[in-house]
């Protein structure tokens, strides 16, 4: 080592050995730490031999497998049978009532997380299989009688013996949901020719509207908040109809912009014209240019209905005029109207949106700093998200009709980092090969044993697209920390949501028949503790339901160990190409009952 003048320093002969000693000590400390950690989490081969197949060769992977001690989980108490951690009524009093903020997602902190298995209700039976489940379910699976008692005159559902029956009634369709949708199709011919494929139903009740649309080739996300009494979303999923817990309050919905072809509200009691129209601004954001917004109930048809609404005709006329004025300012145009149904269309041309640049216009155009696709804990704002002129082909009139759009690379794939039409095609073909292999490993795929499916960390929705001909639907989940591919999922006519797997999903317990993940722990283990992700999977998986865990060899045995502690049976399989660095776990959740069951 030298001074600035080039002469050797007085300790020049000692510095080099000290540097070597420092490196050696650091390396030795790291080695000791590795021994300590591996011993702390070590499992013996006997702990997993009954749930996994032995890895063929220690040379298959250069990385030693993650090792975790054998674990078992206690049962949660019976009053947690409908536990929804992030929308838990037990915690509502902690949050404000303004705009029903308390009904939004409020997840418990780590020290309050449950490390127990959510039990099924007393008398729980395996769900009735699709398509019969659309019209009936076991009462003991969703033992909530409030709707039956309070809404009996509206024919939403009725209890007969051990079952709930769903006649297809509703507040605004007393002649049945099919007659209601028939009238809607007369007003919107695009519902018949594949133009309209994806829809969202806000305030969905028991999701009869979304259930009826399934036979018409329209895939609907039914949305309703957690309720102390109604359990609307749980009824919907028990029937085999897509649904998630959610509310338009102070945060954006977990969907990208310009995604749904149609949005629907049937007397959903959302005050559309209040708070500066902020709820309609959110509908405008998620609705595709050229898409339809459908409203039935007050103030539509106020001339004939006002007497039954405990109001005056003057008040209802004022409400309708306010609504029409607001919709016009948001670049909606009245498309059609008959009886109790009114339909508005979101304009796709620039002429209306250009007016939003004028001073003193309300609501104004959103500034460029607001990411239009941001939909995870993003506050609602009183401004209009203007469709990007570069995405003209995402408008409803330009996008291919269903089912052609399923395999056409959307324009928005180029917005994804590393995304392209060729990457999209490669992903599509990759999943066709994988699903052929999955079908061999799990023959229940494609049968009536599997109806509600979740792809926990999709990219372009290839897993869902590969199963499109099966009698099931797939909720495609895109991590809030991953590349934003959810617009591509919607553009191809599939449904999905943003989510962070460090938190609980917005659904009730026992609502999915099959969960699939592909490298989720490899991607997220630095943020999310594996144990809590697997416990969440157990919460939302139905008894006798399946999980397909595609993971690196580093994680697969650890997953199997935790799964065993959750009373799952698992087996380890090779991938379709037999690559050693990646394995597939096929797991099934066992049906069990709480040891604290009450007699009935």
mmCIF file of N, CA and C in Angstrom, residues 212-272:
data_model
loop_
_atom_site.group_PDB
_atom_site.id
_atom_site.type_symbol
_atom_site.label_atom_id
_atom_site.label_comp_id
_atom_site.label_asym_id
_atom_site.label_seq_id
_atom_site.Cartn_x
_atom_site.Cartn_y
_atom_site.Cartn_z
ATOM 1 N N UNK A 212 -76.642 -17.478 -15.349
ATOM 2 C CA UNK A 212 -77.404 -17.612 -16.590
ATOM 3 C C UNK A 212 -76.543 -17.291 -17.808
ATOM 4 N N UNK A 213 -75.642 -16.336 -17.672
ATOM 5 C CA UNK A 213 -74.826 -15.922 -18.815
ATOM 6 C C UNK A 213 -73.825 -16.989 -19.242
ATOM 7 N N UNK A 214 -73.486 -17.912 -18.341
ATOM 8 C CA UNK A 214 -72.509 -18.943 -18.685
ATOM 9 C C UNK A 214 -72.956 -19.748 -19.904
ATOM 10 N N UNK A 215 -74.234 -20.083 -19.969
ATOM 11 C CA UNK A 215 -74.752 -20.841 -21.107
ATOM 12 C C UNK A 215 -74.787 -20.010 -22.380
ATOM 13 N N UNK A 216 -74.621 -18.705 -22.252
ATOM 14 C CA UNK A 216 -74.663 -17.809 -23.411
ATOM 15 C C UNK A 216 -73.254 -17.400 -23.833
ATOM 16 N N UNK A 217 -72.242 -18.067 -23.272
ATOM 17 C CA UNK A 217 -70.865 -17.812 -23.677
ATOM 18 C C UNK A 217 -70.257 -16.564 -23.086
ATOM 19 N N UNK A 218 -70.861 -16.025 -22.011
ATOM 20 C CA UNK A 218 -70.356 -14.811 -21.371
ATOM 21 C C UNK A 218 -69.873 -15.166 -19.975
ATOM 22 N N UNK A 219 -68.624 -14.824 -19.678
ATOM 23 C CA UNK A 219 -67.981 -15.169 -18.419
ATOM 24 C C UNK A 219 -68.014 -13.950 -17.503
ATOM 25 N N UNK A 220 -68.633 -14.113 -16.330
ATOM 26 C CA UNK A 220 -68.900 -12.991 -15.445
ATOM 27 C C UNK A 220 -68.155 -13.119 -14.127
ATOM 28 N N UNK A 221 -67.560 -12.021 -13.670
ATOM 29 C CA UNK A 221 -67.059 -11.926 -12.305
ATOM 30 C C UNK A 221 -68.170 -11.318 -11.463
ATOM 31 N N UNK A 222 -68.729 -12.117 -10.567
ATOM 32 C CA UNK A 222 -69.763 -11.610 -9.663
ATOM 33 C C UNK A 222 -69.091 -11.051 -8.425
ATOM 34 N N UNK A 223 -69.455 -9.834 -8.048
ATOM 35 C CA UNK A 223 -68.758 -9.098 -6.997
ATOM 36 C C UNK A 223 -69.752 -8.662 -5.925
ATOM 37 N N UNK A 224 -69.422 -8.936 -4.670
ATOM 38 C CA UNK A 224 -70.238 -8.474 -3.547
ATOM 39 C C UNK A 224 -69.350 -8.402 -2.317
ATOM 40 N N UNK A 225 -69.676 -7.510 -1.369
ATOM 41 C CA UNK A 225 -68.857 -7.414 -0.155
ATOM 42 C C UNK A 225 -69.177 -8.527 0.824
ATOM 43 N N UNK A 226 -68.271 -8.750 1.758
ATOM 44 C CA UNK A 226 -68.533 -9.647 2.873
ATOM 45 C C UNK A 226 -69.681 -9.057 3.684
ATOM 46 N N UNK A 227 -70.592 -9.917 4.110
ATOM 47 C CA UNK A 227 -71.760 -9.471 4.851
ATOM 48 C C UNK A 227 -71.929 -10.355 6.071
ATOM 49 N N UNK A 228 -72.418 -9.792 7.123
ATOM 50 C CA UNK A 228 -72.624 -10.566 8.343
ATOM 51 C C UNK A 228 -73.668 -11.659 8.176
ATOM 52 N N UNK A 229 -74.590 -11.482 7.233
ATOM 53 C CA UNK A 229 -75.728 -12.390 7.128
ATOM 54 C C UNK A 229 -75.819 -13.104 5.782
ATOM 55 N N UNK A 230 -75.574 -12.400 4.686
ATOM 56 C CA UNK A 230 -76.007 -12.913 3.388
ATOM 57 C C UNK A 230 -75.073 -13.938 2.762
ATOM 58 N N UNK A 231 -73.773 -13.813 2.950
ATOM 59 C CA UNK A 231 -72.820 -14.756 2.363
ATOM 60 C C UNK A 231 -73.042 -14.936 0.863
ATOM 61 N N UNK A 232 -73.275 -13.816 0.158
ATOM 62 C CA UNK A 232 -73.644 -13.888 -1.255
ATOM 63 C C UNK A 232 -72.579 -14.587 -2.093
ATOM 64 N N UNK A 233 -71.319 -14.183 -1.888
ATOM 65 C CA UNK A 233 -70.240 -14.752 -2.687
ATOM 66 C C UNK A 233 -70.063 -16.235 -2.389
ATOM 67 N N UNK A 234 -70.272 -16.632 -1.146
ATOM 68 C CA UNK A 234 -70.152 -18.046 -0.806
ATOM 69 C C UNK A 234 -71.234 -18.865 -1.499
ATOM 70 N N UNK A 235 -72.445 -18.334 -1.569
ATOM 71 C CA UNK A 235 -73.509 -19.003 -2.318
ATOM 72 C C UNK A 235 -73.126 -19.148 -3.787
ATOM 73 N N UNK A 236 -72.600 -18.069 -4.369
ATOM 74 C CA UNK A 236 -72.243 -18.092 -5.785
ATOM 75 C C UNK A 236 -71.209 -19.176 -6.075
ATOM 76 N N UNK A 237 -70.152 -19.231 -5.266
ATOM 77 C CA UNK A 237 -69.095 -20.207 -5.507
ATOM 78 C C UNK A 237 -69.542 -21.624 -5.181
ATOM 79 N N UNK A 238 -70.403 -21.788 -4.188
ATOM 80 C CA UNK A 238 -70.944 -23.113 -3.904
ATOM 81 C C UNK A 238 -71.743 -23.621 -5.100
ATOM 82 N N UNK A 239 -72.367 -22.703 -5.832
ATOM 83 C CA UNK A 239 -73.122 -23.062 -7.036
ATOM 84 C C UNK A 239 -72.211 -23.352 -8.226
ATOM 85 N N UNK A 240 -70.934 -22.939 -8.164
ATOM 86 C CA UNK A 240 -70.028 -23.126 -9.290
ATOM 87 C C UNK A 240 -69.983 -21.953 -10.234
ATOM 88 N N UNK A 241 -70.274 -20.756 -9.715
ATOM 89 C CA UNK A 241 -70.311 -19.530 -10.516
ATOM 90 C C UNK A 241 -69.168 -18.618 -10.072
ATOM 91 N N UNK A 242 -68.386 -18.039 -10.995
ATOM 92 C CA UNK A 242 -67.253 -17.188 -10.609
ATOM 93 C C UNK A 242 -67.689 -16.009 -9.740
ATOM 94 N N UNK A 243 -66.970 -15.755 -8.653
ATOM 95 C CA UNK A 243 -67.297 -14.644 -7.763
ATOM 96 C C UNK A 243 -66.112 -14.357 -6.858
ATOM 97 N N UNK A 244 -65.983 -13.108 -6.429
ATOM 98 C CA UNK A 244 -64.988 -12.729 -5.430
ATOM 99 C C UNK A 244 -65.602 -11.698 -4.492
ATOM 100 N N UNK A 245 -65.027 -11.592 -3.302
ATOM 101 C CA UNK A 245 -65.430 -10.558 -2.355
ATOM 102 C C UNK A 245 -64.843 -9.220 -2.797
ATOM 103 N N UNK A 246 -65.672 -8.178 -2.776
ATOM 104 C CA UNK A 246 -65.168 -6.864 -3.152
ATOM 105 C C UNK A 246 -66.251 -5.811 -3.043
ATOM 106 N N UNK A 247 -65.811 -4.574 -2.977
ATOM 107 C CA UNK A 247 -66.731 -3.451 -2.871
ATOM 108 C C UNK A 247 -66.071 -2.225 -3.490
ATOM 109 N N UNK A 248 -66.854 -1.414 -4.171
ATOM 110 C CA UNK A 248 -66.343 -0.130 -4.667
ATOM 111 C C UNK A 248 -66.525 0.870 -3.537
ATOM 112 N N UNK A 249 -65.420 1.266 -2.902
ATOM 113 C CA UNK A 249 -65.504 2.145 -1.743
ATOM 114 C C UNK A 249 -64.490 3.274 -1.864
ATOM 115 N N UNK A 250 -63.298 3.067 -1.344
ATOM 116 C CA UNK A 250 -62.252 4.084 -1.448
ATOM 117 C C UNK A 250 -61.065 3.605 -2.272
ATOM 118 N N UNK A 251 -61.008 2.290 -2.570
ATOM 119 C CA UNK A 251 -59.905 1.716 -3.336
ATOM 120 C C UNK A 251 -60.402 1.194 -4.678
ATOM 121 N N UNK A 252 -59.524 1.231 -5.647
ATOM 122 C CA UNK A 252 -59.869 0.657 -6.943
ATOM 123 C C UNK A 252 -60.134 -0.842 -6.822
ATOM 124 N N UNK A 253 -60.936 -1.362 -7.743
ATOM 125 C CA UNK A 253 -61.140 -2.795 -7.834
ATOM 126 C C UNK A 253 -59.868 -3.447 -8.389
ATOM 127 N N UNK A 254 -59.602 -4.710 -8.071
ATOM 128 C CA UNK A 254 -58.323 -5.344 -8.454
ATOM 129 C C UNK A 254 -58.290 -5.841 -9.891
ATOM 130 N N UNK A 255 -58.619 -4.951 -10.812
ATOM 131 C CA UNK A 255 -58.651 -5.289 -12.233
ATOM 132 C C UNK A 255 -57.939 -4.192 -13.029
ATOM 133 N N UNK A 256 -57.410 -4.528 -14.202
ATOM 134 C CA UNK A 256 -56.776 -3.504 -15.041
ATOM 135 C C UNK A 256 -57.819 -2.646 -15.746
ATOM 136 N N UNK A 257 -57.368 -1.596 -16.372
ATOM 137 C CA UNK A 257 -58.263 -0.718 -17.117
ATOM 138 C C UNK A 257 -58.684 -1.392 -18.430
ATOM 139 N N UNK A 258 -59.819 -0.944 -18.954
ATOM 140 C CA UNK A 258 -60.270 -1.340 -20.297
ATOM 141 C C UNK A 258 -60.333 -2.865 -20.468
ATOM 142 N N UNK A 259 -60.979 -3.544 -19.520
ATOM 143 C CA UNK A 259 -60.939 -5.002 -19.517
ATOM 144 C C UNK A 259 -62.296 -5.664 -19.740
ATOM 145 N N UNK A 260 -63.312 -5.246 -19.019
ATOM 146 C CA UNK A 260 -64.614 -5.900 -19.119
ATOM 147 C C UNK A 260 -65.395 -5.368 -20.313
ATOM 148 N N UNK A 261 -66.102 -6.275 -20.979
ATOM 149 C CA UNK A 261 -66.928 -5.881 -22.118
ATOM 150 C C UNK A 261 -68.277 -5.317 -21.666
ATOM 151 N N UNK A 262 -68.680 -5.696 -20.453
ATOM 152 C CA UNK A 262 -69.983 -5.259 -19.948
ATOM 153 C C UNK A 262 -69.924 -5.193 -18.428
ATOM 154 N N UNK A 263 -70.612 -4.207 -17.850
ATOM 155 C CA UNK A 263 -70.771 -4.092 -16.402
ATOM 156 C C UNK A 263 -72.254 -3.986 -16.101
ATOM 157 N N UNK A 264 -72.662 -4.552 -14.975
ATOM 158 C CA UNK A 264 -74.088 -4.692 -14.687
ATOM 159 C C UNK A 264 -74.369 -4.373 -13.226
ATOM 160 N N UNK A 265 -75.476 -3.689 -12.998
ATOM 161 C CA UNK A 265 -75.961 -3.408 -11.650
ATOM 162 C C UNK A 265 -77.469 -3.557 -11.653
ATOM 163 N N UNK A 266 -77.971 -4.542 -10.917
ATOM 164 C CA UNK A 266 -79.407 -4.735 -10.790
ATOM 165 C C UNK A 266 -79.817 -4.369 -9.374
ATOM 166 N N UNK A 267 -80.267 -3.147 -9.213
ATOM 167 C CA UNK A 267 -80.634 -2.601 -7.903
ATOM 168 C C UNK A 267 -79.575 -2.959 -6.852
ATOM 169 N N UNK A 268 -78.331 -2.668 -7.186
ATOM 170 C CA UNK A 268 -77.221 -3.038 -6.308
ATOM 171 C C UNK A 268 -76.990 -2.013 -5.200
ATOM 172 N N UNK A 269 -77.812 -0.969 -5.153
ATOM 173 C CA UNK A 269 -77.807 0.010 -4.062
ATOM 174 C C UNK A 269 -76.508 0.810 -3.975
ATOM 175 N N UNK A 270 -75.767 0.891 -5.058
ATOM 176 C CA UNK A 270 -74.567 1.738 -5.095
ATOM 177 C C UNK A 270 -75.000 3.161 -5.457
ATOM 178 N N UNK A 271 -74.657 4.152 -4.649
ATOM 179 C CA UNK A 271 -75.081 5.531 -4.931
ATOM 180 C C UNK A 271 -74.235 6.153 -6.040
ATOM 181 N N UNK A 272 -74.586 5.860 -7.265
ATOM 182 C CA UNK A 272 -73.728 6.191 -8.402
ATOM 183 C C UNK A 272 -73.445 7.684 -8.553
#
